[in-house]
XYZ file of C-alpha atoms in Angstrom:
655
model
C 57.399 132.900 123.096
C 56.050 129.434 124.085
C 56.784 128.254 120.539
C 60.384 129.391 120.886
C 60.781 127.598 124.233
C 59.369 124.370 122.844
C 61.737 124.577 119.911
C 64.634 125.275 122.270
C 63.707 122.261 124.390
C 63.743 120.141 121.241
C 67.183 121.464 120.389
C 68.438 120.743 123.909
C 67.160 117.152 123.645
C 69.087 116.720 120.421
C 72.092 118.315 122.091
C 71.951 115.886 125.045
C 71.621 112.938 122.649
C 74.663 114.112 120.709
C 76.586 114.550 123.957
C 75.836 110.947 124.914
C 77.133 109.703 121.581
C 80.296 111.773 121.843
C 81.119 110.481 125.316
C 80.852 106.888 124.215
C 83.304 107.176 121.307
C 85.595 104.215 121.543
C 89.172 104.177 120.372
C 90.137 104.779 117.591
C 87.949 107.848 117.877
C 88.514 111.565 117.757
C 88.067 113.084 121.221
C 86.819 116.654 121.896
C 86.917 118.826 124.974
C 84.402 120.312 125.474
C 82.128 117.798 123.795
C 79.397 120.395 123.611
C 79.104 124.127 124.246
C 76.225 126.516 124.650
C 76.581 130.157 123.569
C 73.815 132.624 124.172
C 73.286 136.338 124.186
C 71.592 139.304 122.598
C 72.281 140.550 119.125
C 74.851 141.386 118.108
C 76.412 138.171 119.517
C 80.141 137.373 119.232
C 82.036 134.762 121.237
C 85.114 132.528 120.794
C 86.251 129.539 122.779
C 88.980 126.860 122.430
C 88.318 123.208 121.635
C 90.934 120.535 122.379
C 91.053 117.701 119.832
C 92.849 114.409 120.577
C 93.820 112.316 117.545
C 92.878 108.603 117.365
C 95.330 105.971 118.595
C 95.112 104.223 115.214
C 97.309 106.902 113.617
C 100.784 105.528 113.065
C 103.728 107.387 114.504
C 105.576 109.348 111.857
C 102.463 110.010 109.775
C 102.000 113.364 108.024
C 98.255 113.880 107.585
C 96.411 117.092 106.756
C 93.026 117.080 108.453
C 90.193 119.515 107.722
C 86.819 120.255 109.305
C 83.167 120.038 108.396
C 80.388 122.054 110.091
C 76.783 120.992 109.709
C 73.649 122.736 110.906
C 71.524 120.571 113.169
C 68.764 123.153 113.667
C 68.045 126.831 113.036
C 65.094 129.213 113.506
C 62.392 129.030 110.901
C 63.213 131.180 107.895
C 67.004 130.945 108.313
C 68.751 129.171 105.442
C 71.574 126.693 106.014
C 74.035 129.024 104.288
C 73.049 131.883 106.579
C 73.277 129.726 109.658
C 76.766 128.488 108.577
C 77.909 132.076 108.127
C 77.511 132.596 111.873
C 80.216 130.019 112.850
C 83.895 129.505 111.937
C 86.847 127.339 113.036
C 90.538 128.382 113.112
C 92.856 127.069 111.908
C 90.972 125.475 109.063
C 93.344 122.466 108.869
C 95.538 120.433 111.235
C 98.762 118.508 110.618
C 98.725 115.117 112.392
C 101.937 113.069 112.819
C 101.036 110.391 115.364
C 98.489 108.845 117.741
C 96.905 110.595 120.742
C 98.183 114.017 119.783
C 96.472 117.063 121.323
C 95.505 119.895 118.986
C 93.664 123.121 119.831
C 91.328 125.044 117.493
C 89.173 128.077 118.148
C 85.448 128.138 117.342
C 83.997 131.610 116.843
C 80.276 132.435 116.592
C 79.278 135.829 115.219
C 75.610 136.848 114.824
C 75.123 140.426 113.535
C 72.332 142.575 114.842
C 69.141 142.191 112.879
C 69.575 138.455 112.375
C 66.857 135.975 113.214
C 66.600 135.381 116.941
C 66.205 131.828 118.116
C 68.096 128.597 118.714
C 70.894 127.292 116.486
C 72.732 123.944 116.738
C 75.930 122.920 114.902
C 78.146 119.825 114.769
C 81.857 120.196 113.936
C 83.809 117.115 112.784
C 87.232 116.391 111.334
C 87.687 115.231 107.732
C 90.451 113.751 105.611
C 91.304 110.597 107.620
C 92.521 107.639 105.514
C 89.812 104.980 105.310
C 92.154 102.230 106.584
C 92.355 103.937 109.980
C 88.638 103.253 110.672
C 88.370 106.596 112.449
C 85.111 107.388 114.270
C 84.190 111.009 114.947
C 81.031 112.054 116.804
C 82.110 115.691 116.616
C 81.632 118.546 119.065
C 78.248 120.278 119.356
C 77.728 124.049 119.468
C 74.331 125.261 120.709
C 73.614 128.939 120.173
C 70.663 130.895 121.583
C 70.322 134.295 119.971
C 67.900 136.787 121.487
C 66.958 140.281 120.362
C 68.967 143.044 121.875
C 67.579 143.737 125.350
C 68.698 145.629 128.373
C 67.903 142.815 130.897
C 67.984 139.002 130.480
C 65.630 137.472 133.027
C 66.382 133.888 132.048
C 67.637 131.273 134.535
C 71.074 129.718 133.853
C 71.463 127.265 131.010
C 72.876 124.021 132.494
C 74.935 121.536 130.459
C 75.945 118.147 132.045
C 79.076 117.179 130.120
C 80.127 114.043 132.071
C 78.743 111.405 132.395
C 76.846 111.095 129.131
C 73.220 110.089 129.137
C 72.891 106.320 128.538
C 76.531 105.570 129.353
C 77.410 102.078 130.726
C 80.079 101.769 133.443
C 81.641 98.694 135.070
C 82.093 98.208 138.822
C 84.999 95.927 139.902
C 84.427 94.953 143.557
C 87.926 93.502 143.885
C 89.386 96.920 143.030
C 87.084 99.049 145.169
C 84.044 101.358 144.811
C 83.257 102.770 141.370
C 83.892 106.509 141.239
C 81.929 108.352 138.502
C 83.319 111.812 137.637
C 80.669 114.522 137.241
C 81.283 117.740 135.219
C 78.699 120.394 134.268
C 78.500 124.064 133.203
C 76.017 126.868 133.832
C 75.757 130.054 131.690
C 73.600 133.167 131.316
C 73.523 135.846 128.606
C 75.513 139.049 128.605
C 72.617 140.930 130.184
C 71.617 138.130 132.522
C 72.006 137.665 136.263
C 75.146 135.825 137.525
C 75.087 132.144 138.507
C 75.001 132.149 142.309
C 74.658 128.445 143.228
C 75.197 124.973 141.739
C 74.100 121.488 142.909
C 74.467 117.856 141.820
C 72.723 114.667 142.942
C 73.168 110.896 142.615
C 69.504 109.958 142.703
C 68.376 112.023 145.693
C 71.754 112.071 147.410
C 73.604 115.412 147.178
C 77.155 115.339 145.857
C 80.053 117.415 147.160
C 80.993 120.006 144.503
C 84.054 121.986 143.563
C 82.775 125.141 141.790
C 84.617 127.575 139.548
C 83.215 130.946 138.399
C 80.324 131.356 140.827
C 78.733 134.847 140.749
C 79.763 135.286 137.126
C 77.875 134.707 133.878
C 79.668 131.361 133.279
C 80.405 128.790 135.990
C 81.416 125.129 136.142
C 81.517 122.424 138.814
C 82.971 118.946 139.362
C 82.019 116.115 141.701
C 82.502 112.369 142.217
C 79.569 109.961 142.522
C 80.491 106.700 144.327
C 78.664 103.473 143.419
C 79.047 100.006 145.024
C 76.183 98.077 143.396
C 74.889 97.458 139.873
C 71.859 99.340 138.567
C 70.626 102.379 136.640
C 71.542 105.671 138.298
C 70.340 109.195 137.543
C 72.813 112.011 137.980
C 71.091 115.433 137.972
C 72.627 118.891 138.114
C 71.217 122.378 138.523
C 72.311 126.005 138.675
C 70.435 129.042 140.014
C 70.450 132.803 139.654
C 67.975 135.399 140.915
C 65.571 134.604 138.070
C 65.329 130.831 138.589
C 67.004 127.439 138.237
C 68.219 125.525 135.188
C 68.501 121.717 135.116
C 70.197 118.856 133.275
C 70.535 115.112 133.982
C 71.916 111.825 132.674
C 71.064 108.187 133.275
C 74.039 105.766 133.597
C 73.986 101.987 133.847
C 76.431 100.277 136.243
C 77.274 96.617 135.699
C 79.440 94.400 137.943
C 82.559 92.469 136.966
C 83.552 90.287 139.943
C 85.939 87.297 140.231
C 84.618 83.840 141.128
C 85.008 82.604 144.724
C 88.310 81.390 146.186
C 88.766 78.213 148.258
C 90.897 77.761 151.396
C 91.303 74.231 152.782
C 91.964 74.062 156.530
C 91.935 70.269 156.829
C 93.387 67.996 155.683
C 96.637 69.551 154.511
C 98.271 68.354 151.323
C 100.294 65.174 151.860
C 98.917 64.619 155.375
C 99.137 61.073 156.717
C 96.571 59.567 159.073
C 97.432 56.465 161.093
C 95.256 54.055 163.050
C 96.529 51.228 165.268
C 97.065 47.752 163.914
C 93.874 45.792 164.435
C 91.737 48.963 164.183
C 89.030 49.511 161.554
C 89.769 52.990 160.148
C 91.254 56.431 160.682
C 89.148 59.554 161.258
C 89.939 62.330 158.759
C 88.461 65.793 159.556
C 87.484 67.859 156.489
C 87.073 71.654 156.622
C 87.259 74.313 153.909
C 86.029 77.847 153.244
C 84.713 79.412 150.019
C 84.934 83.216 149.866
C 83.389 85.563 147.281
C 84.576 89.138 146.815
C 81.093 90.226 145.654
C 77.783 88.456 145.954
C 76.945 85.277 147.799
C 78.601 81.909 147.307
C 75.859 79.843 145.631
C 77.463 76.393 145.541
C 80.039 74.356 147.538
C 81.008 70.693 147.113
C 83.746 68.149 147.880
C 84.524 64.704 146.480
C 86.662 61.799 147.696
C 88.196 60.020 144.714
C 85.279 61.369 142.637
C 82.512 60.393 145.088
C 80.564 63.346 146.594
C 80.977 63.969 150.340
C 78.048 65.013 152.526
C 78.961 68.446 153.907
C 77.707 70.533 156.774
C 77.823 74.147 155.583
C 77.118 77.559 157.091
C 74.266 79.644 155.686
C 74.454 81.562 152.394
C 76.738 84.550 152.301
C 79.951 85.877 150.825
C 81.828 83.303 152.984
C 80.684 79.717 153.517
C 82.529 77.244 155.746
C 81.885 73.547 155.139
C 82.995 70.520 157.134
C 82.744 66.723 157.249
C 84.276 63.749 159.064
C 85.509 60.731 157.096
C 86.377 57.242 158.340
C 88.944 55.799 155.929
C 90.832 52.518 155.756
C 94.474 52.322 154.714
C 95.124 53.715 151.236
C 95.916 56.824 149.177
C 93.088 59.308 148.558
C 92.395 62.549 146.658
C 89.936 65.167 147.938
C 88.681 67.823 145.492
C 86.935 70.999 146.750
C 84.798 73.279 144.536
C 82.604 76.407 144.861
C 80.735 78.884 142.647
C 78.867 82.207 142.706
C 76.875 84.230 140.179
C 80.219 85.415 138.808
C 81.744 82.025 138.013
C 83.223 78.869 139.461
C 86.249 78.778 141.758
C 89.407 76.973 140.732
C 89.065 73.497 142.272
C 91.541 72.597 145.014
C 92.854 69.012 145.121
C 94.418 67.595 148.304
C 96.102 64.189 148.400
C 96.305 62.284 151.695
C 97.533 58.906 152.980
C 95.923 56.569 155.506
C 98.145 53.927 157.084
C 97.960 51.178 159.701
C 100.408 51.758 162.533
C 102.986 48.989 163.048
C 103.852 47.856 166.618
C 106.366 50.114 168.337
C 109.847 48.587 168.010
C 111.662 47.683 171.218
C 115.339 48.451 170.670
C 118.269 47.239 172.773
C 119.615 49.303 175.673
C 123.378 49.928 175.615
C 125.320 50.931 178.756
C 129.036 51.779 178.616
C 130.565 50.929 181.991
C 134.137 52.060 181.403
C 135.689 54.432 180.734
C 133.302 56.947 182.268
C 132.224 60.044 180.339
C 135.048 62.579 180.224
C 137.518 60.325 182.051
C 141.140 61.495 181.740
C 144.154 59.166 181.608
C 147.508 60.799 182.396
C 150.922 59.849 181.045
C 154.349 61.360 180.484
C 156.051 61.560 177.133
C 158.364 58.578 176.717
C 156.487 56.377 179.171
C 155.307 52.915 178.095
C 151.981 52.846 176.233
C 148.960 53.784 178.372
C 146.373 50.997 178.405
C 142.682 51.954 178.518
C 140.250 49.218 179.508
C 136.674 49.472 178.276
C 133.571 47.483 179.190
C 129.878 47.633 178.320
C 126.550 45.837 178.649
C 123.625 45.484 176.202
C 120.148 44.212 177.096
C 117.094 43.488 174.941
C 113.444 43.261 176.009
C 112.459 41.958 172.566
C 114.399 38.814 171.757
C 118.139 38.165 171.925
C 120.974 40.500 171.001
C 121.899 39.437 167.473
C 125.072 41.475 166.948
C 127.387 43.907 168.740
C 129.740 46.399 167.057
C 132.400 48.417 168.913
C 134.403 51.293 167.454
C 136.857 53.792 168.896
C 137.227 56.941 166.847
C 135.491 55.069 164.022
C 137.976 52.205 164.053
C 136.385 48.790 164.635
C 137.455 46.989 167.814
C 137.296 43.310 168.745
C 136.008 43.019 172.322
C 135.580 39.843 174.339
C 131.819 39.148 174.497
C 129.902 37.220 177.116
C 126.307 36.092 176.656
C 126.259 36.235 172.867
C 122.931 35.189 171.355
C 121.027 36.026 174.561
C 119.126 39.082 175.723
C 122.008 40.163 177.987
C 125.470 40.627 176.504
C 128.556 42.092 178.138
C 131.896 42.929 176.605
C 135.407 44.047 177.537
C 138.482 45.138 175.666
C 141.651 47.228 175.812
C 143.365 49.809 173.658
C 146.806 51.407 174.094
C 147.976 54.989 173.486
C 151.456 56.512 173.266
C 150.313 60.119 172.747
C 147.731 62.531 174.101
C 144.328 63.149 172.508
C 140.547 62.879 172.820
C 138.710 59.707 171.849
C 135.151 58.414 171.459
C 134.016 54.869 172.218
C 130.795 53.761 170.489
C 128.948 50.504 171.135
C 126.038 49.422 168.899
C 123.759 46.479 169.725
C 121.148 44.955 167.401
C 118.035 42.827 167.891
C 115.144 41.858 165.647
C 113.539 45.329 165.992
C 116.592 47.360 165.083
C 119.751 48.785 166.591
C 120.685 51.203 169.362
C 123.990 52.802 170.283
C 125.752 54.261 173.283
C 128.930 56.315 173.373
C 131.363 57.932 175.764
C 134.351 60.212 175.410
C 137.692 60.025 177.223
C 141.085 61.619 176.772
C 144.770 60.891 177.184
C 146.620 63.766 178.816
C 150.332 63.565 178.090
C 152.856 65.706 179.952
C 156.127 66.554 178.218
C 159.246 64.670 179.307
C 161.469 66.675 181.675
C 164.394 68.428 180.027
C 167.700 66.903 181.067
C 169.858 69.961 181.650
C 171.985 70.032 184.841
C 173.699 73.411 185.308
C 177.043 73.808 187.112
C 178.487 77.280 187.679
C 182.186 77.616 186.821
C 184.860 79.999 188.216
C 185.047 82.875 188.672
C 181.273 83.275 189.126
C 181.040 80.053 191.133
C 183.454 81.501 193.760
C 180.837 84.068 194.815
C 183.433 86.776 195.146
C 182.313 90.368 195.584
C 183.956 92.185 192.704
C 184.800 95.814 192.124
C 181.810 97.720 190.679
C 182.490 98.748 187.097
C 184.579 95.657 186.277
C 183.727 92.782 183.941
C 182.666 89.443 185.366
C 183.006 86.364 183.103
C 179.808 84.405 183.748
C 180.574 80.733 183.026
C 178.611 77.525 183.497
C 178.290 74.085 181.944
C 175.219 71.938 181.162
C 175.301 68.150 181.447
C 172.852 65.328 181.036
C 173.721 61.942 182.499
C 177.317 63.011 182.802
C 177.639 64.291 179.229
C 178.059 67.879 178.078
C 174.968 69.364 176.434
C 175.320 72.021 173.753
C 171.960 73.851 173.655
C 171.912 77.143 171.745
C 168.260 77.729 172.741
C 169.379 78.619 176.261
C 168.814 82.252 177.370
C 170.639 84.215 180.081
C 168.653 86.877 181.942
C 170.334 89.431 184.262
C 168.539 92.017 186.397
C 169.387 94.095 189.444
C 167.833 93.614 192.895
C 167.557 96.959 194.667
C 167.875 97.656 198.379
C 164.098 97.964 198.839
C 163.534 94.491 197.354
C 162.289 95.684 193.976
C 163.671 94.376 190.696
C 165.123 96.066 187.658
C 164.136 95.266 184.080
C 165.743 91.959 182.972
C 168.193 91.999 180.071
C 168.063 88.846 177.909
C 171.250 87.483 176.320
C 170.807 84.807 173.598
C 173.447 82.626 172.036
C 175.655 84.557 169.631
C 176.359 82.867 166.329
C 179.659 84.736 165.966
C 181.002 83.153 169.151
C 181.540 86.513 170.890
C 180.940 86.085 174.664
C 180.114 89.762 175.108
C 176.736 91.447 175.489
C 174.316 91.200 173.875
C 175.345 87.595 173.122
C 176.915 84.735 174.994
C 179.192 82.054 173.496
C 179.755 78.331 173.967
C 183.472 77.718 174.337
C 184.346 74.060 174.434
C 182.220 72.553 177.164
C 181.163 75.747 178.922
C 178.857 78.715 178.317
C 180.317 82.204 178.790
C 179.022 85.804 178.945
C 181.323 88.718 179.779
C 179.034 90.908 181.915
C 180.027 94.555 182.509
C 178.925 95.653 186.007
C 178.057 99.217 186.987
C 180.239 101.196 189.394
C 179.425 101.063 193.081
C 177.528 98.587 195.209
C 175.020 96.448 193.292
C 173.376 93.103 193.511
C 172.641 91.281 190.251
C 170.491 88.211 189.767
C 171.651 85.859 186.953
C 169.103 83.330 185.684
C 169.506 80.707 182.958
C 166.376 79.561 181.053
C 165.522 77.039 178.416
C 162.333 77.628 176.282
C 159.903 74.688 176.255
C 157.687 73.503 173.404
C 154.497 74.717 175.101
C 155.770 78.319 175.228
C 156.847 78.267 178.878
C 160.426 78.389 180.237
C 162.406 75.987 182.434
C 164.759 77.644 184.922
C 168.093 75.806 184.768
C 170.005 77.837 187.360
C 170.133 81.061 189.378
C 173.141 82.995 190.696
C 173.635 86.335 192.487
C 176.596 88.651 191.800
C 177.660 91.352 194.331
C 179.776 94.418 193.544
C 181.406 96.948 195.859
C 182.724 100.502 195.634
C 186.392 101.512 195.728
C 187.786 101.632 199.326
C 184.265 101.158 200.586
C 183.238 104.709 199.628
C 180.352 103.553 197.457
C 178.775 101.153 199.937
C 175.047 101.736 200.131
C 173.257 98.470 200.799
C 174.697 97.391 204.149
C 176.222 100.553 205.749
C 179.094 102.980 205.275
C 181.456 103.134 208.330
C 181.085 99.376 209.023
C 182.356 98.167 205.645
C 184.853 95.785 207.167
C 182.162 94.046 209.178
C 180.079 93.700 206.077
C 183.034 92.348 204.138
C 183.521 89.741 206.845
C 179.811 88.842 206.577
C 180.090 88.419 202.805
C 183.275 86.337 203.286
C 181.324 84.003 205.579
C 178.630 83.780 202.904
C 181.249 82.827 200.327
C 182.655 80.120 202.635
C 179.145 78.703 202.970
C 178.768 78.810 199.207
C 182.026 76.903 198.713
C 180.780 74.212 201.050
C 177.565 73.940 199.119
C 179.465 73.795 195.810
C 181.419 70.893 197.288
C 178.151 69.176 198.158
C 176.890 69.850 194.651
C 179.953 68.175 193.192
C 179.023 65.121 195.243
C 175.696 64.974 193.378
C 173.540 67.490 195.204
C 171.129 69.483 193.029
C 171.053 73.219 192.443
C 168.293 73.814 194.985
C 171.024 74.307 197.613
C 172.269 77.312 195.580
C 168.798 78.784 195.754
C 168.765 78.239 199.548
C 172.142 79.931 199.836
C 170.926 82.947 197.832
C 167.854 83.237 199.988
C 170.031 83.065 203.149
C 172.268 85.814 201.792
C 169.191 87.973 201.148
C 168.032 87.368 204.706
C 171.480 88.259 206.122
C 171.498 91.502 204.174
C 167.995 92.293 205.337
C 168.939 91.560 208.984
C 171.924 93.880 208.710
C 169.662 96.561 207.362
C 167.304 96.087 210.257
C 170.231 96.759 212.614
C 170.451 100.266 211.284
C 172.970 99.995 208.484
C 172.582 102.753 205.928
C 171.133 101.915 202.531
C 171.708 103.611 199.236
């Protein structure tokens, strides 16, 4: 029995070695999953399992290759011929058709050992065949380990453990800039048909336990996965184990981790690129502070340096570490300089950083003239009326210089050069005056610029011309019958006539509008009706006409007692309206039956009151003909309103 175990250990060593080779197959290589498999059991033994084969990436797309298989015997019990050992294993299908790179194919490996065969340990390697030589295909194959025991009622063996990933001797690379290296761990545990189930599984990175995800615990075949995290280079041992009631089986692999890290990076805090340092005229130099930081993602920064135009600078640096800050202070005379910063670690040299700076001597501060504009003041407004003579704006200013005389003075209004009268030219104190005329409104800017040996300075002010429109010459005179101020029968038509004159001449102005609205007994107003000039010459609503030298509108009054207000307007250019004249029109009911504003049974008294009003109006019209303005008409209308209101206060009935 000890001889058998020693032989089995030898076979397992060969199996582990083969597994390591298979895991390290580079592309273009044939990949297998699983890379190795252990089958064990009592005679008669029969078991099948699938193997996934991935074709090399060197196979061209569109190929049509027929690939076969070869099975070789790595070991067999003493006395078993190679032919007999090969009779115990088969692959199906026996060929594969490959048409492109990285294709996945599945075959089934079947082991069959009849009862009465030699018990012991068998090892096989299955590989593909038939690849064209120009593809340079590598194939480490998949390993099948078979332990055949005599038929027994109880298998008291511990689980057989197979660490599939990582492979023993594998080399992995850790990239600190990316993050920790995660090593996937995969292993299987199996017992024979008559064995005790696998009840626990463990994995370790060195002596540190790994967290497992198990599948198939408490069965005859179980597997587990884990992740081992590494953050430093070195050789690491990953060990796995599985246990049943009869003991524990083990497997392990040694992996080498190497580091691939970027070189350090450099950040310059001072000076900044293109910075300029100035020292006063008569001084010796400018002080330039130097500060930069070298940072390494992994490992210590081993070297820092800086040069000024190729000459090394003495630096004061922090201690060794992944980040080193260095500083210096330079005293430089006027000139252009280039600073170059460098750093290195065990993983390479940083990209040098070059910073160009300027050092200059400061010139004396120039003393510029002082300009004061005395007139016009800021925002000053000059008023005029359209048609008036030109508005004259006087301007004046003063310029002083504390550094030599004033050498020149320039004056402009709205960008147009002016010619002022200057006093004190060629001295340090210059004054000036001038005028400019305007015939229209607008905003303007006056700018005065004075110059001395050190440069020029300016002053400015804004002012505006505010122009009012010329008054419209339209004198309105009411014509009969409306000028007679008669109270007419409600429901009749009143010809509303007037004439417009300017300086004694008739004015024909078709822009004039006539507005008529009713004034009610309570003092409220009705909605005005607007009557424009009618191009067809019809003096009937909704148009009025100009007949000869008078304006006429035939206005249809409503029946009964009413008071109408007639207003004549002329639109102005600014959108407003000028009132040219106002007139009231009174109507009465037949036989006094419709009176409502000033009483019912005292109609005759009211008629006498209105007659007195008309007499007053005739007197005022006479005054108007002597040259009085239309304001007297407005006074008359207001007096009539007051009379009517007084009558109402005396108790006269209102409609």
